[in-house]
């Protein structure tokens, strides 16, 4: 049997058995069990013997860079977020709220990787449920090489892995796993840590990539996945509003790629569908003559997309005006309103302002500022903005419109999608070949100008 010990999470005090109150710091319920010595037997044989060499210090110049083998996940959206596919021997944590579609995504992945043996371990659903779900899904390329195992004991799972020798392992979910080295219940912090460490060992010694599913609550506070972030190589967050069909995969941490990429999926009756052209879904269908809408050319990672922003400005009925923003930071919106108040002589202080970004997407790119300001101005004056017009610019506190990164990518996306006018910072105009595009570029230096340009005066 492995040797375990109990440690206080607060002060690090050690004890042989669990205690409710820490005798050294006086905190309650902080003792956790941890494995300090493992049994030697029951190791899994390495698939790639090279990985089990004894470690020796090497000169950095002598290390030859190996091409990291990557597995195609079958979804180009997911491949991009992972940095170009699933890296051999990597361990990926997929976190998200319950019911968002984590099991669906990874089951689809298991069915989509071609010619590879995949082991899908479920501690949450029975094989019947999984079969029913698989029958709903349209991706069925790999059904003959996708194995299902309903098991929660890690030692049992490792035995099956040894027998089956899969090319990819999926664990649904890390909270249901139980290692027999620890007595604590499945889902407790020490179990989650221990089980993740065991799978990390598996991934590193056998080069089999492992996906772990982890549930988190809305505020992201549930102990589970957060404490795993430093153990795993990649943390993917699966998010989306349940009322919209769209789901977004984002890398929060990635040892094998950038964390700024974003993959978009749509949940249908037959599983998740990749959304390869996000602009088409983020611009809602609307009448051209309604005020308060403006379209922004933003970048998420390396991908430009057009997102619609909507504002509603109305007289405040009660003393304190209401401010609300969906998909955008409310403090930043208040800042934009203050600038508008000062620079454009808008009495927005006595108005309710509501802001909404289409598609339930949270945008952080500051280039969306100009579109938000335009939407607010449009709603305040009740003059509609032409639907073929878009915006990309950041607004400073003095009302100056600042240049944004990689403007050419944004311009060509807008051009490609048939926009006819684009408002941007005059500082962004340097070095742009206007003739390359059909779209008319309108440089703006100060926020006052945009008002004149848009609504004439
Ligand atoms: P699920 O993958 O079970 O979520 P998680 O593993 O993150 O808890 O997905 C659950 C939701 O997705 C469920 O409410 C039903 C819906 N769904 C569809 O809309 N279409 C489908 O094809 C499938 C399989 C699920
Ligand atoms: Mg699930």
Coordinates of C-alpha atoms and ligand atoms in Angstrom, one line a residue:
X1 CA 0.0 0.0 0.0
X2 CA 1.2 3.5 -0.7
X3 CA 2.2 5.7 2.2
X4 CA 0.1 8.8 2.7
X5 CA 0.2 11.8 5.0
X6 CA -2.1 14.7 5.9
X7 CA -1.1 18.3 5.4
X8 CA -2.8 21.5 6.4
X9 CA -3.7 23.6 3.2
X10 CA -3.2 26.8 5.2
X11 CA 0.1 26.4 7.1
X12 CA 1.6 23.1 5.8
X13 CA 1.5 21.4 9.2
X14 CA 1.8 17.6 8.9
X15 CA -0.2 14.9 10.6
X16 CA -0.6 11.1 10.4
X17 CA -4.4 11.3 10.4
X18 CA -7.1 13.7 9.4
X19 CA -8.0 16.4 11.9
X20 CA -10.9 18.9 11.8
X21 CA -8.9 21.8 13.2
X22 CA -5.3 22.4 12.5
X23 CA -3.4 22.5 15.8
X24 CA -0.8 24.8 14.5
X25 CA -2.8 27.6 12.8
X26 CA -6.2 26.9 14.2
X27 CA -8.0 26.8 10.8
X28 CA -10.9 24.4 10.4
X29 CA -11.2 21.7 7.7
X30 CA -7.9 22.4 6.0
X31 CA -6.3 18.9 6.2
X32 CA -5.8 17.0 3.0
X33 CA -4.4 13.6 2.3
X34 CA -1.3 13.3 0.0
X35 CA 0.7 10.4 -1.3
X36 CA 4.3 10.5 -0.2
X37 CA 5.5 7.1 -1.3
X38 CA 4.2 5.0 -4.2
X39 CA 4.3 1.3 -4.7
X40 CA 6.8 0.3 -7.3
X41 CA 4.7 -2.3 -9.1
X42 CA 1.9 -1.8 -11.6
X43 CA 3.9 0.5 -13.9
X44 CA 2.8 0.9 -17.5
X45 CA 5.3 -0.1 -20.1
X46 CA 6.4 2.7 -22.3
X47 CA 5.2 2.7 -25.9
X48 CA 8.2 4.7 -26.9
X49 CA 11.2 3.3 -25.1
X50 CA 13.2 6.5 -25.7
X51 CA 11.1 8.4 -23.3
X52 CA 12.3 6.3 -20.3
X53 CA 15.9 7.1 -20.6
X54 CA 17.8 8.1 -17.5
X55 CA 18.1 11.8 -17.2
X56 CA 21.4 13.5 -17.7
X57 CA 22.3 17.2 -18.0
X58 CA 22.8 18.2 -21.6
X59 CA 24.2 21.3 -23.2
X60 CA 21.4 23.4 -24.6
X61 CA 23.2 23.6 -28.0
X62 CA 23.4 19.8 -28.1
X63 CA 19.7 19.3 -27.8
X64 CA 18.3 18.4 -31.2
X65 CA 14.9 19.8 -31.8
X66 CA 12.5 17.0 -32.6
X67 CA 9.5 17.7 -34.7
X68 CA 6.6 17.3 -32.2
X69 CA 4.2 14.7 -33.6
X70 CA 0.7 16.0 -33.6
X71 CA -2.5 14.2 -34.1
X72 CA -5.3 15.6 -36.2
X73 CA -8.3 15.9 -33.9
X74 CA -10.7 15.9 -36.9
X75 CA -11.8 19.5 -36.1
X76 CA -9.8 22.3 -37.6
X77 CA -11.3 24.7 -35.0
X78 CA -9.9 22.5 -32.1
X79 CA -6.6 21.9 -33.9
X80 CA -6.0 25.6 -34.1
X81 CA -6.8 26.2 -30.4
X82 CA -4.4 23.4 -29.5
X83 CA -1.7 25.0 -31.6
X84 CA -1.9 22.7 -34.6
X85 CA -3.3 19.4 -33.3
X86 CA -3.0 17.1 -30.3
X87 CA 0.7 16.8 -29.2
X88 CA 1.9 13.3 -28.4
X89 CA 2.3 12.8 -24.6
X90 CA 0.4 15.9 -23.7
X91 CA -2.3 16.2 -21.1
X92 CA -5.2 18.5 -21.9
X93 CA -7.8 19.6 -19.4
X94 CA -11.2 20.6 -20.9
X95 CA -13.1 22.7 -18.3
X96 CA -16.6 24.0 -18.5
X97 CA -20.0 24.3 -16.8
X98 CA -22.1 21.1 -16.6
X99 CA -24.3 20.7 -19.7
X100 CA -22.2 23.0 -21.9
X101 CA -21.2 20.1 -24.2
X102 CA -17.8 18.8 -23.0
X103 CA -18.8 15.1 -23.3
X104 CA -20.3 15.7 -26.7
X105 CA -17.2 17.5 -28.0
X106 CA -14.8 14.8 -26.9
X107 CA -17.0 11.9 -28.0
X108 CA -17.2 13.6 -31.4
X109 CA -13.5 13.9 -31.3
X110 CA -13.1 10.2 -30.4
X111 CA -15.3 9.4 -33.4
X112 CA -13.6 11.8 -35.7
X113 CA -9.9 11.0 -35.4
X114 CA -9.3 8.6 -38.3
X115 CA -7.4 5.4 -38.0
X116 CA -6.5 5.8 -34.4
X117 CA -7.5 3.7 -31.4
X118 CA -9.3 5.9 -28.9
X119 CA -10.3 4.9 -25.4
X120 CA -13.2 7.0 -23.9
X121 CA -13.4 6.4 -20.2
X122 CA -16.7 7.6 -18.6
X123 CA -17.4 7.7 -15.0
X124 CA -20.6 9.7 -15.5
X125 CA -22.6 7.9 -18.1
X126 CA -23.4 4.2 -18.9
X127 CA -22.3 2.6 -22.1
X128 CA -26.0 2.7 -23.2
X129 CA -26.2 6.4 -22.8
X130 CA -22.9 6.9 -24.6
X131 CA -24.1 4.7 -27.5
X132 CA -27.3 6.7 -27.7
X133 CA -25.4 9.9 -27.8
X134 CA -23.0 8.5 -30.4
X135 CA -26.0 7.6 -32.6
X136 CA -27.2 11.2 -32.5
X137 CA -23.9 12.5 -33.8
X138 CA -23.1 13.0 -37.4
X139 CA -19.4 12.4 -37.1
X140 CA -19.0 8.6 -37.3
X141 CA -15.8 8.1 -39.1
X142 CA -14.0 6.2 -36.4
X143 CA -16.7 4.1 -34.7
X144 CA -14.7 0.8 -35.1
X145 CA -11.7 2.1 -33.3
X146 CA -13.4 4.0 -30.5
X147 CA -13.6 2.0 -27.3
X148 CA -15.8 2.8 -24.4
X149 CA -15.0 2.0 -20.8
X150 CA -17.1 2.8 -17.8
X151 CA -14.8 2.7 -14.9
X152 CA -13.6 5.1 -12.2
X153 CA -10.7 3.4 -10.4
X154 CA -7.5 4.6 -12.0
X155 CA -5.6 1.4 -11.4
X156 CA -8.2 -0.5 -13.4
X157 CA -8.2 2.1 -16.1
X158 CA -4.4 1.7 -16.4
X159 CA -4.7 -2.0 -16.8
X160 CA -7.1 -1.6 -19.7
X161 CA -4.8 1.0 -21.2
X162 CA -1.9 -1.4 -21.0
X163 CA -4.0 -4.1 -22.7
X164 CA -5.6 -2.0 -25.4
X165 CA -2.6 0.3 -26.2
X166 CA -4.8 3.2 -27.4
X167 CA -3.4 6.2 -29.3
X168 CA -5.6 8.6 -27.3
X169 CA -7.3 8.5 -23.9
X170 CA -10.3 10.6 -22.9
X171 CA -11.4 10.8 -19.3
X172 CA -14.9 11.9 -18.5
X173 CA -14.5 13.4 -15.9
X174 CA -11.6 13.9 -13.6
X175 CA -14.0 14.5 -10.7
X176 CA -15.3 10.9 -10.9
X177 CA -11.8 9.3 -10.8
X178 CA -10.7 7.4 -7.7
X179 CA -7.2 6.2 -6.9
X180 CA -6.9 3.4 -4.5
X181 CA -3.8 5.0 -3.0
X182 CA -6.0 7.5 -1.1
X183 CA -8.9 6.9 1.1
X184 CA -10.7 10.2 0.4
X185 CA -13.8 10.3 -1.7
X186 CA -13.8 10.8 -5.5
X187 CA -14.0 14.5 -6.3
X188 CA -12.0 15.7 -3.3
X189 CA -9.0 17.9 -3.9
X190 CA -6.5 15.2 -2.9
X191 CA -8.1 12.6 -5.2
X192 CA -8.3 15.0 -8.1
X193 CA -4.7 16.0 -7.7
X194 CA -3.5 12.4 -7.3
X195 CA -5.5 11.0 -10.3
X196 CA -4.3 13.9 -12.5
X197 CA -0.7 13.2 -11.5
X198 CA -1.1 9.5 -12.3
X199 CA -2.5 10.4 -15.8
X200 CA 0.3 12.9 -16.3
X201 CA 2.8 10.2 -15.6
X202 CA 1.0 7.9 -18.1
X203 CA 1.1 10.6 -20.8
X204 CA 4.8 11.5 -20.2
X205 CA 6.0 7.9 -20.1
X206 CA 4.0 6.4 -22.9
X207 CA 3.5 9.4 -25.2
X208 CA -0.3 8.7 -25.3
X209 CA -2.1 12.1 -25.2
X210 CA -4.7 12.3 -22.5
X211 CA -7.8 14.5 -22.4
X212 CA -9.3 15.2 -18.9
X213 CA -12.8 16.7 -18.6
X214 CA -13.4 18.8 -15.5
X215 CA -16.6 20.6 -14.4
X216 CA -16.4 24.1 -13.1
X217 CA -19.2 26.3 -11.8
X218 CA -20.2 29.7 -13.1
X219 CA -17.7 31.6 -10.9
X220 CA -15.0 29.1 -11.7
X221 CA -14.5 28.4 -8.1
X222 CA -15.2 24.7 -7.7
X223 CA -12.0 23.3 -6.4
X224 CA -11.4 20.7 -9.2
X225 CA -10.0 22.0 -12.4
X226 CA -8.4 25.2 -10.9
X227 CA -5.9 23.2 -8.9
X228 CA -5.0 21.2 -12.0
X229 CA -4.0 24.1 -14.1
X230 CA -0.3 23.8 -13.3
X231 CA -0.2 20.0 -13.6
X232 CA -1.5 19.8 -17.2
X233 CA 0.1 21.1 -20.4
X234 CA -3.0 22.7 -21.8
X235 CA -6.2 24.1 -20.3
X236 CA -9.1 24.5 -22.6
X237 CA -12.2 26.3 -21.5
X238 CA -15.5 25.4 -23.1
X239 CA -17.9 28.3 -22.7
X240 CA -21.0 29.7 -24.2
X241 CA -24.4 31.0 -23.2
X242 CA -26.9 28.2 -22.9
X243 CA -29.5 30.4 -24.6
X244 CA -27.4 30.7 -27.7
X245 CA -26.4 27.7 -29.7
X246 CA -22.8 28.8 -29.9
X247 CA -19.9 27.3 -27.9
X248 CA -16.4 28.7 -27.7
X249 CA -13.2 26.8 -27.0
X250 CA -10.4 28.9 -25.7
X251 CA -7.0 28.0 -24.5
X252 CA -6.2 29.5 -21.1
X253 CA -2.8 27.8 -20.9
X254 CA -1.0 26.1 -23.7
X255 CA 2.6 24.8 -23.6
X256 CA 2.4 24.0 -27.3
X257 CA 0.8 27.0 -28.8
X258 CA -0.7 30.5 -28.3
X259 CA -3.4 31.2 -25.9
X260 CA -5.1 33.8 -28.0
X261 CA -6.9 31.4 -30.4
X262 CA -10.5 30.7 -30.2
X263 CA -12.6 28.0 -31.8
X264 CA -16.3 28.4 -32.4
X265 CA -18.9 25.6 -32.5
X266 CA -22.6 25.4 -32.9
X267 CA -24.7 22.9 -30.9
X268 CA -27.2 21.2 -33.1
X269 CA -29.5 18.3 -32.7
X270 CA -26.8 16.1 -34.1
X271 CA -23.9 17.3 -32.1
X272 CA -21.4 20.2 -32.5
X273 CA -20.8 21.8 -35.8
X274 CA -17.7 23.8 -36.5
X275 CA -18.3 27.5 -37.4
X276 CA -15.6 28.2 -39.9
X277 CA -16.8 31.7 -40.8
X278 CA -17.8 33.4 -37.5
X279 CA -18.7 36.7 -39.0
X280 CA -21.8 35.3 -40.7
X281 CA -23.3 34.3 -37.3
X282 CA -22.2 37.3 -35.3
X283 CA -24.0 39.8 -37.5
X284 CA -27.7 39.4 -36.8
X285 CA -30.3 39.8 -39.4
X286 CA -31.9 43.2 -38.9
X287 CA -33.7 46.0 -40.7
X288 CA -31.3 48.5 -42.0
X289 CA -33.2 51.4 -40.6
X290 CA -33.0 50.5 -36.9
X291 CA -30.8 52.7 -34.8
X292 CA -28.3 51.6 -32.2
X293 CA -26.4 49.0 -34.2
X294 CA -22.8 49.2 -35.3
X295 CA -20.4 46.5 -36.6
X296 CA -16.9 46.1 -35.3
X297 CA -13.9 44.4 -37.0
X298 CA -12.2 42.7 -34.1
X299 CA -9.5 40.1 -33.8
X300 CA -9.6 37.1 -31.6
X301 CA -6.2 35.4 -31.7
X302 CA -5.2 35.5 -35.3
X303 CA -8.7 35.5 -36.7
X304 CA -10.5 38.6 -37.7
X305 CA -14.3 38.6 -37.3
X306 CA -17.1 41.1 -37.6
X307 CA -19.2 41.4 -34.5
X308 CA -22.4 43.4 -34.1
X309 CA -22.7 45.7 -31.1
X310 CA -26.1 47.0 -30.0
X311 CA -26.8 49.9 -27.7
X312 CA -30.0 51.2 -26.3
X313 CA -30.1 54.7 -24.9
X314 CA -33.2 55.9 -23.2
X315 CA -34.2 58.6 -20.7
X316 CA -33.8 57.4 -17.1
X317 CA -37.1 57.2 -15.4
X318 CA -35.7 57.0 -11.9
X319 CA -33.0 59.1 -10.4
X320 CA -30.0 56.9 -10.9
X321 CA -29.6 55.9 -14.5
X322 CA -29.2 52.2 -15.2
X323 CA -26.1 50.8 -17.0
X324 CA -25.8 47.3 -18.2
X325 CA -23.5 45.5 -20.6
X326 CA -23.5 42.0 -21.9
X327 CA -20.3 40.7 -23.4
X328 CA -18.4 43.8 -22.5
X329 CA -16.8 45.2 -19.4
X330 CA -19.2 47.6 -17.8
X331 CA -16.4 49.8 -16.4
X332 CA -15.0 50.3 -19.8
X333 CA -18.5 51.2 -21.1
X334 CA -18.8 53.8 -18.3
X335 CA -15.5 55.2 -19.4
X336 CA -16.6 55.5 -23.0
X337 CA -19.8 57.2 -21.8
X338 CA -17.8 59.7 -19.8
X339 CA -15.7 60.6 -22.8
X340 CA -18.8 61.0 -24.9
X341 CA -20.4 63.3 -22.3
X342 CA -17.3 65.5 -22.2
X343 CA -16.4 65.6 -25.9
X344 CA -19.7 65.4 -27.7
X345 CA -21.8 67.3 -25.2
X346 CA -24.1 64.4 -24.8
X347 CA -26.1 64.5 -21.6
X348 CA -25.8 60.8 -21.1
X349 CA -25.7 61.2 -17.3
X350 CA -29.4 61.2 -17.3
X351 CA -29.9 58.3 -19.6
X352 CA -30.2 54.5 -19.2
X353 CA -27.6 52.8 -21.4
X354 CA -27.8 49.1 -22.3
X355 CA -25.2 47.4 -24.4
X356 CA -25.2 44.0 -26.0
X357 CA -22.6 42.1 -28.1
X358 CA -24.2 39.7 -30.5
X359 CA -23.7 35.9 -30.1
X360 CA -23.0 35.9 -26.4
X361 CA -19.3 36.4 -27.0
X362 CA -17.2 38.3 -24.6
X363 CA -14.9 40.6 -26.5
X364 CA -11.6 42.0 -25.1
X365 CA -10.1 43.5 -28.2
X366 CA -10.1 47.3 -27.6
X367 CA -10.8 47.8 -31.3
X368 CA -14.4 47.3 -30.5
X369 CA -14.6 50.7 -28.7
X370 CA -15.3 52.7 -31.8
X371 CA -18.2 50.5 -32.8
X372 CA -19.7 50.7 -29.3
X373 CA -19.4 54.5 -29.3
X374 CA -21.0 54.6 -32.7
X375 CA -23.8 52.4 -31.6
X376 CA -24.4 54.6 -28.5
X377 CA -24.4 57.7 -30.6
X378 CA -26.8 56.1 -33.1
X379 CA -29.2 55.1 -30.4
X380 CA -29.0 58.5 -28.6
X381 CA -29.8 60.4 -31.8
X382 CA -32.1 57.7 -33.2
X383 CA -30.3 57.8 -36.5
X384 CA -29.4 54.4 -38.0
X385 CA -25.9 53.5 -39.2
X386 CA -25.6 52.0 -42.7
X387 CA -25.4 48.2 -42.3
X388 CA -22.5 48.1 -44.8
X389 CA -20.4 50.3 -42.6
X390 CA -17.9 48.9 -39.9
X391 CA -15.5 50.2 -37.3
X392 CA -12.1 49.4 -35.8
X393 CA -10.5 51.7 -33.4
X394 CA -9.7 52.3 -29.7
X395 CA -10.8 55.5 -28.0
X396 CA -8.6 57.3 -25.5
X397 CA -9.7 59.4 -22.6
X398 CA -9.3 62.6 -24.5
X399 CA -11.6 61.3 -27.3
X400 CA -8.7 60.6 -29.6
X401 CA -9.1 57.5 -31.8
X402 CA -6.0 55.3 -31.4
X403 CA -4.5 52.9 -33.9
X404 CA -5.2 49.1 -33.4
X405 CA -3.1 46.1 -34.1
X406 CA -3.0 44.3 -37.5
X407 CA -5.4 46.7 -39.2
X408 CA -4.8 45.2 -42.7
X409 CA -6.2 41.8 -41.6
X410 CA -9.3 43.6 -40.3
X411 CA -9.7 45.6 -43.5
X412 CA -9.4 42.6 -45.8
X413 CA -11.9 40.7 -43.8
X414 CA -14.4 43.5 -44.0
X415 CA -13.7 43.9 -47.7
X416 CA -14.2 40.2 -48.3
X417 CA -17.5 40.3 -46.6
X418 CA -18.8 43.1 -48.7
X419 CA -18.6 46.1 -46.4
X420 CA -18.4 49.4 -48.2
X421 CA -17.1 51.7 -45.5
X422 CA -14.7 51.3 -42.6
X423 CA -14.0 53.9 -39.9
X424 CA -10.6 53.6 -38.4
X425 CA -7.9 55.7 -36.7
X426 CA -6.0 58.1 -38.9
X427 CA -2.8 56.8 -37.3
X428 CA -3.6 53.4 -38.8
X429 CA -3.5 54.8 -42.3
X430 CA 0.2 54.7 -42.7
X431 CA 1.5 52.2 -45.2
X432 CA -1.9 51.0 -46.3
X433 CA -2.4 50.5 -50.0
X434 CA -5.9 51.8 -50.4
X435 CA -6.2 50.7 -54.0
X436 CA -5.9 47.0 -52.9
X437 CA -9.4 47.1 -51.4
X438 CA -12.8 48.1 -52.7
X439 CA -13.9 49.2 -49.2
X440 CA -13.7 53.0 -48.6
X441 CA -11.5 53.8 -45.6
X442 CA -12.5 56.8 -43.5
X443 CA -9.7 58.0 -41.2
X444 CA -10.8 59.5 -37.9
X445 CA -8.6 61.5 -35.4
X446 CA -11.1 62.5 -32.7
X447 CA -14.4 61.3 -31.6
X448 CA -16.1 64.6 -32.5
X449 CA -15.3 63.9 -36.1
X450 CA -17.1 60.6 -36.2
X451 CA -20.3 62.2 -35.2
X452 CA -20.1 64.6 -38.1
X453 CA -19.1 61.9 -40.5
X454 CA -21.8 59.5 -39.5
X455 CA -24.8 61.8 -39.0
X456 CA -23.8 64.8 -41.0
X457 CA -24.9 67.5 -38.5
Ligands
LIG1 P1 -23.0 17.3 -22.6 O1 -21.9 17.0 -23.6 O2 -23.6 16.2 -21.8 O3 -22.4 18.3 -21.5 P2 -21.3 18.2 -20.4 O4 -20.5 17.0 -20.6 O5 -20.5 19.5 -20.6 O6 -22.0 18.2 -19.1 O7 -24.0 18.1 -23.4 C1 -25.2 18.4 -23.0 C2 -26.1 19.3 -23.7 O8 -26.0 19.3 -25.1 C3 -27.5 18.7 -23.4 O9 -28.2 19.6 -22.7 C4 -28.0 18.3 -24.7 C5 -27.3 19.0 -25.7 N1 -27.1 18.3 -26.9 C6 -27.6 18.8 -28.1 O10 -28.2 19.8 -28.2 N2 -27.3 18.1 -29.3 C7 -26.6 16.9 -29.3 O11 -26.5 16.3 -30.4 C8 -26.1 16.4 -28.1 C9 -25.4 15.1 -28.0 C10 -26.4 17.1 -26.9
LIG2 MG1 -20.6 15.2 -19.4

